[in-house]
mmCIF file of C-alpha atoms in Angstrom:
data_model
loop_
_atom_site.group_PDB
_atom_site.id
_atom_site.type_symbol
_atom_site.label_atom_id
_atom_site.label_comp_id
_atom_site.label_asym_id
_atom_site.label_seq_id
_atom_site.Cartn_x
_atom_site.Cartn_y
_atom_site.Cartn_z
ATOM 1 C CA UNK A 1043 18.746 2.645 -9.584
ATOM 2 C CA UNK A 1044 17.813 5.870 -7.622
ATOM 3 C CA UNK A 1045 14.165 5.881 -6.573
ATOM 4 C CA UNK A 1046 11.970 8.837 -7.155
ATOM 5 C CA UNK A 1047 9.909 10.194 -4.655
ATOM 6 C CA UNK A 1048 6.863 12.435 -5.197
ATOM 7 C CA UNK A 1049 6.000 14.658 -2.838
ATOM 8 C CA UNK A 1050 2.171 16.596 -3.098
ATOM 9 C CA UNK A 1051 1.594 18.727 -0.397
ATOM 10 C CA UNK A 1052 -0.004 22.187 -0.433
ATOM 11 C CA UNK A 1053 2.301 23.082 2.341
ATOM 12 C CA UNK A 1054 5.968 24.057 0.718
ATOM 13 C CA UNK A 1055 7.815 24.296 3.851
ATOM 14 C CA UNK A 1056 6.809 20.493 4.239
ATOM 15 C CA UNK A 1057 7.789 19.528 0.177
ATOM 16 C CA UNK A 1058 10.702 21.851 0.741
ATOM 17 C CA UNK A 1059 11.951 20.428 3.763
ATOM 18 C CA UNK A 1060 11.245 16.611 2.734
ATOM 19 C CA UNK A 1061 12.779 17.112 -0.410
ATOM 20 C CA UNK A 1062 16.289 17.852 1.186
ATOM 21 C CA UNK A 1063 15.610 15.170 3.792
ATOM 22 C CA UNK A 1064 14.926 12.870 1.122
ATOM 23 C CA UNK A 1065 17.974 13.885 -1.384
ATOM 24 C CA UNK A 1066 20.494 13.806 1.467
ATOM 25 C CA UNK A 1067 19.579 10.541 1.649
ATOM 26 C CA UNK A 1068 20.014 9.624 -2.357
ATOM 27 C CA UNK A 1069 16.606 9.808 -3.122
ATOM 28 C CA UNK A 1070 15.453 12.241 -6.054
ATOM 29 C CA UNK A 1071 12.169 13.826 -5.449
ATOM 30 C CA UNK A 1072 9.128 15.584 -7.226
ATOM 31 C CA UNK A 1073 7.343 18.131 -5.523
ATOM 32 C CA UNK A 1074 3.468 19.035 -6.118
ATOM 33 C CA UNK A 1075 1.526 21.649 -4.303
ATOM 34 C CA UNK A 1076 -1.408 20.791 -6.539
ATOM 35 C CA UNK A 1077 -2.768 17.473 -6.877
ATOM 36 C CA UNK A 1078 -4.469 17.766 -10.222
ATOM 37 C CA UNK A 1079 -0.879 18.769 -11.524
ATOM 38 C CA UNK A 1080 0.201 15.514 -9.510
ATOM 39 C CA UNK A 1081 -1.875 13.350 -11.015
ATOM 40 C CA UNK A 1082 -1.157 14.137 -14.726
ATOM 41 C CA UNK A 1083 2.625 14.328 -13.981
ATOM 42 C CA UNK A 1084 1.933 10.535 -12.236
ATOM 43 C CA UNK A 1085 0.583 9.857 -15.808
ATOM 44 C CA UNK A 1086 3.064 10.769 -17.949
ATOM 45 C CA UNK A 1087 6.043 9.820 -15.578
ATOM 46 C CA UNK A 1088 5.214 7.835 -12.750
ATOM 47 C CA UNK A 1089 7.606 8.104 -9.700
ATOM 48 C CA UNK A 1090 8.478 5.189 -7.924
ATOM 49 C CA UNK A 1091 6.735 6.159 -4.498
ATOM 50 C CA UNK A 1092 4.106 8.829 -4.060
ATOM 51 C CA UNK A 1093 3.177 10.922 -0.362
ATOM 52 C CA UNK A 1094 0.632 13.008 -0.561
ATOM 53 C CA UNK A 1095 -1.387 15.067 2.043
ATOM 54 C CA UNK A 1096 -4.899 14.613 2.182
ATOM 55 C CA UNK A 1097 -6.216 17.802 3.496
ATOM 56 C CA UNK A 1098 -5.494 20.373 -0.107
ATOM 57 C CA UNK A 1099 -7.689 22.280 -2.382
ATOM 58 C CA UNK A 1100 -8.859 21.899 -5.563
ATOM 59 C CA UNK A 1101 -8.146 17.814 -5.288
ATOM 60 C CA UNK A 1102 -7.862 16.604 -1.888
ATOM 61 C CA UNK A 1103 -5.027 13.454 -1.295
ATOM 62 C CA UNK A 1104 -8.278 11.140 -1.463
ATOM 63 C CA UNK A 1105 -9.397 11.331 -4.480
ATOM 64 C CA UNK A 1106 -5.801 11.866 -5.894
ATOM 65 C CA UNK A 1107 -5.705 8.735 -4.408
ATOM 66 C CA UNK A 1108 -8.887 7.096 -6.251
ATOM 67 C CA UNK A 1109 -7.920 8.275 -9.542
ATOM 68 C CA UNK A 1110 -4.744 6.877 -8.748
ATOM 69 C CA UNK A 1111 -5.762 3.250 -8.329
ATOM 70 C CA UNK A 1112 -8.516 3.256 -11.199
ATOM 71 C CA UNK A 1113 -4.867 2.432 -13.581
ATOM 72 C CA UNK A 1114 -2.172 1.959 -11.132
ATOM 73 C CA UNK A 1115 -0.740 0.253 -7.830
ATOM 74 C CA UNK A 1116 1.618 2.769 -7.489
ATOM 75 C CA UNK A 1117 3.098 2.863 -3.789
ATOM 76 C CA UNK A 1118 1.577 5.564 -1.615
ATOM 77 C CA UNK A 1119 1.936 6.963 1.932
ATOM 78 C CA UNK A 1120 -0.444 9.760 3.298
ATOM 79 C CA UNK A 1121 -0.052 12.287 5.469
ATOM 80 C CA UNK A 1122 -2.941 12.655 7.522
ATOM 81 C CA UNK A 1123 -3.922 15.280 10.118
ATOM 82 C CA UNK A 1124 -3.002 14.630 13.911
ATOM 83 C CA UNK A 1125 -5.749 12.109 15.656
ATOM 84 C CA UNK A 1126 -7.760 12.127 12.568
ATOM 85 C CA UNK A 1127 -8.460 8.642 12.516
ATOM 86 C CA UNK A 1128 -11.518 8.998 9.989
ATOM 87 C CA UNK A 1129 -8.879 9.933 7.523
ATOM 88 C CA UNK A 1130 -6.523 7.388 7.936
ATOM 89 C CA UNK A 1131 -9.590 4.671 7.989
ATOM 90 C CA UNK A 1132 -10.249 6.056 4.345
ATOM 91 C CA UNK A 1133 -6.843 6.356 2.925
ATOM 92 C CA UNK A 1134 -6.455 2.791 3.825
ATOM 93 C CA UNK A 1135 -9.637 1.710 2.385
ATOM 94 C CA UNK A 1136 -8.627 3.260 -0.475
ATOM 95 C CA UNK A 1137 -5.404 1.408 -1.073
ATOM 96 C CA UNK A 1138 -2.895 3.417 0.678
ATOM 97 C CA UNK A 1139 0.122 1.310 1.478
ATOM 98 C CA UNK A 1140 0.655 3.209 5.113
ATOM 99 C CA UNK A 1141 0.067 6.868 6.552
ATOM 100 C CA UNK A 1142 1.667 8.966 8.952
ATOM 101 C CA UNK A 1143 0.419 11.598 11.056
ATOM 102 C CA UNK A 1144 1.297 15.294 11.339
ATOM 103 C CA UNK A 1145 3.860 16.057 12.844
ATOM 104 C CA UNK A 1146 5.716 13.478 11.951
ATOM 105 C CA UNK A 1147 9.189 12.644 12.173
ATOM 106 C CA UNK A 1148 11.558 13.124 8.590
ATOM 107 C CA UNK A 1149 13.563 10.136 10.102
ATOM 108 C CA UNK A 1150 10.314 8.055 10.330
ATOM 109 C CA UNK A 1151 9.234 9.059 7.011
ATOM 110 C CA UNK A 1152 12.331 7.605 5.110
ATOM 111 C CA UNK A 1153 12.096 4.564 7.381
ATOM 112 C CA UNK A 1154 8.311 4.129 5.868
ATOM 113 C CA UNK A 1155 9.484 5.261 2.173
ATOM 114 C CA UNK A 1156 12.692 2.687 2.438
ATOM 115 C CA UNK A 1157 10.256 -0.403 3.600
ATOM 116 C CA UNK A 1158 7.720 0.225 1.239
ATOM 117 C CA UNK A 1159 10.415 0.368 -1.901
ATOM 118 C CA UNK A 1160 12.003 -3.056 -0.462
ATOM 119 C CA UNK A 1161 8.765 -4.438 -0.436
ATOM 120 C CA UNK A 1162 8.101 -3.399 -3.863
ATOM 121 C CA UNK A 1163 11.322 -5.068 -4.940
ATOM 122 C CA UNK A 1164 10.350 -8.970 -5.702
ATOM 123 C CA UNK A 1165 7.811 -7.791 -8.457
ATOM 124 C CA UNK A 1166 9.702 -5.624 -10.101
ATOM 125 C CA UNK A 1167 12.810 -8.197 -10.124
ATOM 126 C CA UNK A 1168 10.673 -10.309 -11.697
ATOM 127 C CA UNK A 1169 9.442 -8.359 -14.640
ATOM 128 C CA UNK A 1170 10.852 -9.274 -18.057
ATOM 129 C CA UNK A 1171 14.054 -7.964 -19.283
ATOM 130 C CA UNK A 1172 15.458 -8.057 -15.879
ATOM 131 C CA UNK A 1173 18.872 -10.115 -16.049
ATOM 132 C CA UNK A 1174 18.985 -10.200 -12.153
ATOM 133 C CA UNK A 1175 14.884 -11.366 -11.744
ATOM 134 C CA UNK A 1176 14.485 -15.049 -11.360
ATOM 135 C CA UNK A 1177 11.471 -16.666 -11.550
ATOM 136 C CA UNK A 1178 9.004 -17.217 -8.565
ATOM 137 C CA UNK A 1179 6.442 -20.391 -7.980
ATOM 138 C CA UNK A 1180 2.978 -19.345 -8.704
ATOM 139 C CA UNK A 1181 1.217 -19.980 -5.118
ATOM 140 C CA UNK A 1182 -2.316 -21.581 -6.260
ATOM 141 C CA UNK A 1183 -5.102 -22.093 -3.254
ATOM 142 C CA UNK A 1184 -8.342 -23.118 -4.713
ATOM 143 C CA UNK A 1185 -9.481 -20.687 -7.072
ATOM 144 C CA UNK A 1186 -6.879 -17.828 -5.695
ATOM 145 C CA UNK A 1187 -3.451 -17.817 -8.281
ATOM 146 C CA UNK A 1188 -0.606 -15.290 -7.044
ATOM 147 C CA UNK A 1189 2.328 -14.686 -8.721
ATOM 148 C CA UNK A 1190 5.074 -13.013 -6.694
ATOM 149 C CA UNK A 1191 7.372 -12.268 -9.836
ATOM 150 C CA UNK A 1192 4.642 -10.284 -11.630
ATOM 151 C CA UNK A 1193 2.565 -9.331 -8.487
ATOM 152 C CA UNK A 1194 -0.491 -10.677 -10.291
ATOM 153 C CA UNK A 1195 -3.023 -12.125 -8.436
ATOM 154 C CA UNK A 1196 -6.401 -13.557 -10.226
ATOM 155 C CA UNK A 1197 -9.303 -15.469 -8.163
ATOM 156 C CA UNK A 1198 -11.510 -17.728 -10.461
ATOM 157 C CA UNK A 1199 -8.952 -16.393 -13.375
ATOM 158 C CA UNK A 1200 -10.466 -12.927 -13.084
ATOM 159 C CA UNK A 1201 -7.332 -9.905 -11.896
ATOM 160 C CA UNK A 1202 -7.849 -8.358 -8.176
ATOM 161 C CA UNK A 1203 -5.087 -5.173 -8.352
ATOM 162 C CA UNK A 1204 -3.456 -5.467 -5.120
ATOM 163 C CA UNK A 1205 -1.303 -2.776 -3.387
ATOM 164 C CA UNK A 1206 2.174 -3.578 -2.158
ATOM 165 C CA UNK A 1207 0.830 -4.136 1.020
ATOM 166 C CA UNK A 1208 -1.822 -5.921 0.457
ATOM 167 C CA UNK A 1209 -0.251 -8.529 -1.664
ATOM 168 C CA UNK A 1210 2.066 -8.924 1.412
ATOM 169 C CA UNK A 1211 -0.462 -9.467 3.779
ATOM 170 C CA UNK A 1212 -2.271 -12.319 1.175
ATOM 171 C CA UNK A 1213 0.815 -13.981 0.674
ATOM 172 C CA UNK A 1214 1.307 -14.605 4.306
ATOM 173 C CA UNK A 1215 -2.259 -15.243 4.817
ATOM 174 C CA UNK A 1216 -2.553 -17.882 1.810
ATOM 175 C CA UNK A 1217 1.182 -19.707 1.943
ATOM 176 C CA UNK A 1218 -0.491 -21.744 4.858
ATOM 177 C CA UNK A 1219 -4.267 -22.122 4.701
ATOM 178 C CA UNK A 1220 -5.996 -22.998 7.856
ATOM 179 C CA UNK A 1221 -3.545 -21.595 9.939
ATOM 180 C CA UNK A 1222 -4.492 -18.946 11.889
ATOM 181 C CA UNK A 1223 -2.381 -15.554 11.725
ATOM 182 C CA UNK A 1224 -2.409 -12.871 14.226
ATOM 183 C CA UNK A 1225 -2.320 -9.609 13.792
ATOM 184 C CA UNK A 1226 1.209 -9.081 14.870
ATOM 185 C CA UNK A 1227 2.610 -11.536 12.096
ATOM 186 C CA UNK A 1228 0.598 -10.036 9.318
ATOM 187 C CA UNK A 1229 2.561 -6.849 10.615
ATOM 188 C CA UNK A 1230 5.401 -8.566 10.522
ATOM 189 C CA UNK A 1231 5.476 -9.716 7.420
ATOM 190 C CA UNK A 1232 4.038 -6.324 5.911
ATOM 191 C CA UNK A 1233 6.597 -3.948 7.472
ATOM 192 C CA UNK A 1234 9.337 -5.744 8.228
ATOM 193 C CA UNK A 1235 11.735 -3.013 9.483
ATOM 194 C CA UNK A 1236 11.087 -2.795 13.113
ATOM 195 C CA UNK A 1237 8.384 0.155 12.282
ATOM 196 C CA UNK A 1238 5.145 0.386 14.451
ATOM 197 C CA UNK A 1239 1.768 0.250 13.138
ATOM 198 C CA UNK A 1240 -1.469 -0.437 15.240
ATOM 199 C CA UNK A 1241 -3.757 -2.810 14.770
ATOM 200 C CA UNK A 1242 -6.186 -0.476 12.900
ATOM 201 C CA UNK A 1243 -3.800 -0.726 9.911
ATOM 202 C CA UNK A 1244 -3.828 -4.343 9.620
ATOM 203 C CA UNK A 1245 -7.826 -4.951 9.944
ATOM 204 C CA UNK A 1246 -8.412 -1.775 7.461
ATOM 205 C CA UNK A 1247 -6.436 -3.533 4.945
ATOM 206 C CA UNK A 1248 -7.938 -6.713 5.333
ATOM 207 C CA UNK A 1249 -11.189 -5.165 4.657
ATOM 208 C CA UNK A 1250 -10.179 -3.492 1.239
ATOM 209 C CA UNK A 1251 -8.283 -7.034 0.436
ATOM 210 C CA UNK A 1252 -12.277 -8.305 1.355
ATOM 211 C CA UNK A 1253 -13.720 -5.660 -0.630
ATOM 212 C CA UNK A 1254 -11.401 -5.751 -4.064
ATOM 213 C CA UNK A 1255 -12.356 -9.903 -4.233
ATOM 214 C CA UNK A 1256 -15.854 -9.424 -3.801
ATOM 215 C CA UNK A 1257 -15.619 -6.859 -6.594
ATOM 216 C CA UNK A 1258 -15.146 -10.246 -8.720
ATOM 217 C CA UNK A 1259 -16.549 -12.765 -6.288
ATOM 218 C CA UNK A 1260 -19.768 -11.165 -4.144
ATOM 219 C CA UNK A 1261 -19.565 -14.483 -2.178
ATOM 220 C CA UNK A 1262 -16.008 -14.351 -1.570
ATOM 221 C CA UNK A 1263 -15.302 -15.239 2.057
ATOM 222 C CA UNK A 1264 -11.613 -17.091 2.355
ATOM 223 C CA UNK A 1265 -10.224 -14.805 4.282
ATOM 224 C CA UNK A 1266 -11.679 -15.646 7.706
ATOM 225 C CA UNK A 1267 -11.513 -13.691 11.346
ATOM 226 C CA UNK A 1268 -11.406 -15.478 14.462
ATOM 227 C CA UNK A 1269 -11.922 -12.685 17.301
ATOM 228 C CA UNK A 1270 -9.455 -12.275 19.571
ATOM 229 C CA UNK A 1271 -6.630 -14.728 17.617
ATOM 230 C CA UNK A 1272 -6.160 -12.577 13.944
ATOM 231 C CA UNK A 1273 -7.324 -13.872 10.305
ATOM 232 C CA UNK A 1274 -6.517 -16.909 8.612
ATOM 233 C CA UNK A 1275 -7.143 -18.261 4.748
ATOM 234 C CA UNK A 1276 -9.370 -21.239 3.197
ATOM 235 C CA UNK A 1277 -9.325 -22.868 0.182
ATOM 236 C CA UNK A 1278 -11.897 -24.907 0.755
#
């Protein structure tokens, strides 16, 4: 199936020149110069990947992005502005799945959009009806339940809603507790196209993975740090 893209930029030589980049490459898109139009479009038809600028009027990418998450996990990559690293640090914290600064490559874009979607794949596989999903093991570790197929996850039975990413970066984290991960394999196992992200990008989304669990759990500490190695997971 075709994936949508939705573009929401107050800029239209960027949504009009994104939008042919992204249909020459098979993609069909959805372009928004306003992102309270965006978000009640996103409501009524949800796209299948969102980027959206964060510097526009009216309702800034941010707290598109906020409203966003309050009822969905819907994929999302932000355009922030060059060296404006304050930005990115909040789009992540937010639940953004990755960012990209102006000006930014087209080519690098689609090579974001097209990780992102495979990484989406497994869950949606897995949802009923699907005649090609097949069923996944539930990975259990102490009171933390994931389940790839439905890209569920529940610690002490209570739902954390997890971004692609994020559930990516778990996985890896929890599939062998104890052992310590650096940051370079989280990246590897969160974009695993050959696409560079710093270092920044991993610890930011450890800290919302931190901060969604102790939304349920305010003495939730399995996911550990060990300076200068990367992160690892207890169940103990």
């Amino acid at each position: 199936m075709t994936a949508t893209i939705a573009l929401v930029d107050d800029d239209r030589n960027i949504l009009t020149s994104v939008s042919i980049a992204l249909q020459t490459e098979g993609f069909v898109t959805r372009v928004y110069s306003d992102g309270e139009v965006a978000l009640k479009a996103f409501a009524e038809n949800p796209p299948d990947l969102a980027v959206l600028d964060i510097k526009m009027p009216r309702m800034d990418g941010l707290e598109l992005l906020r409203r966003l998450r309050e009822k969905s996990r819907l994929p999302v990559i932000f355009l922030t502005s060059k060296d404006d690293e304050l930005d990115e640090a909040l789009g992540l914290a937010m639940g953004a799945d990755d960012y990209i600064a102006k000006p930014f490559s087209q080519r690098l874009l689609i090579a974001r959009i097209r990780a992102i979607l495979r990484r989406a794949e497994p869950a949606q596989a897995g949802e009923p009806g699907s005649p090609e999903g097949s069923p996944q093991a539930v990975l259990e570790r102490g009171r933390l339940a994931m389940d790839p197929a439905r890209h569920k996850v529940t610690w002490n039975g209570e739902n954390v809603t997890l971004t692609v990413t994020e559930f990516l970066i778990l996985e890896t984290l929890a599939s062998r507790p104890g052992i310590v991960k650096t940051r370079n394999q989280l990246m590897d196992a969160a974009y695993q196209d050959d696409i560079y992200v710093d270092d920044r990008t991993i610890d930011s989304h450890i800290k919302r993975l931190r901060r969604k669990f102790r939304q349920v759990d305010k003495e939730f500490d399995a996911i550990e740090t060990l300076y200068g190695a990367g992160y690892r997971f207890s169940d103990e």
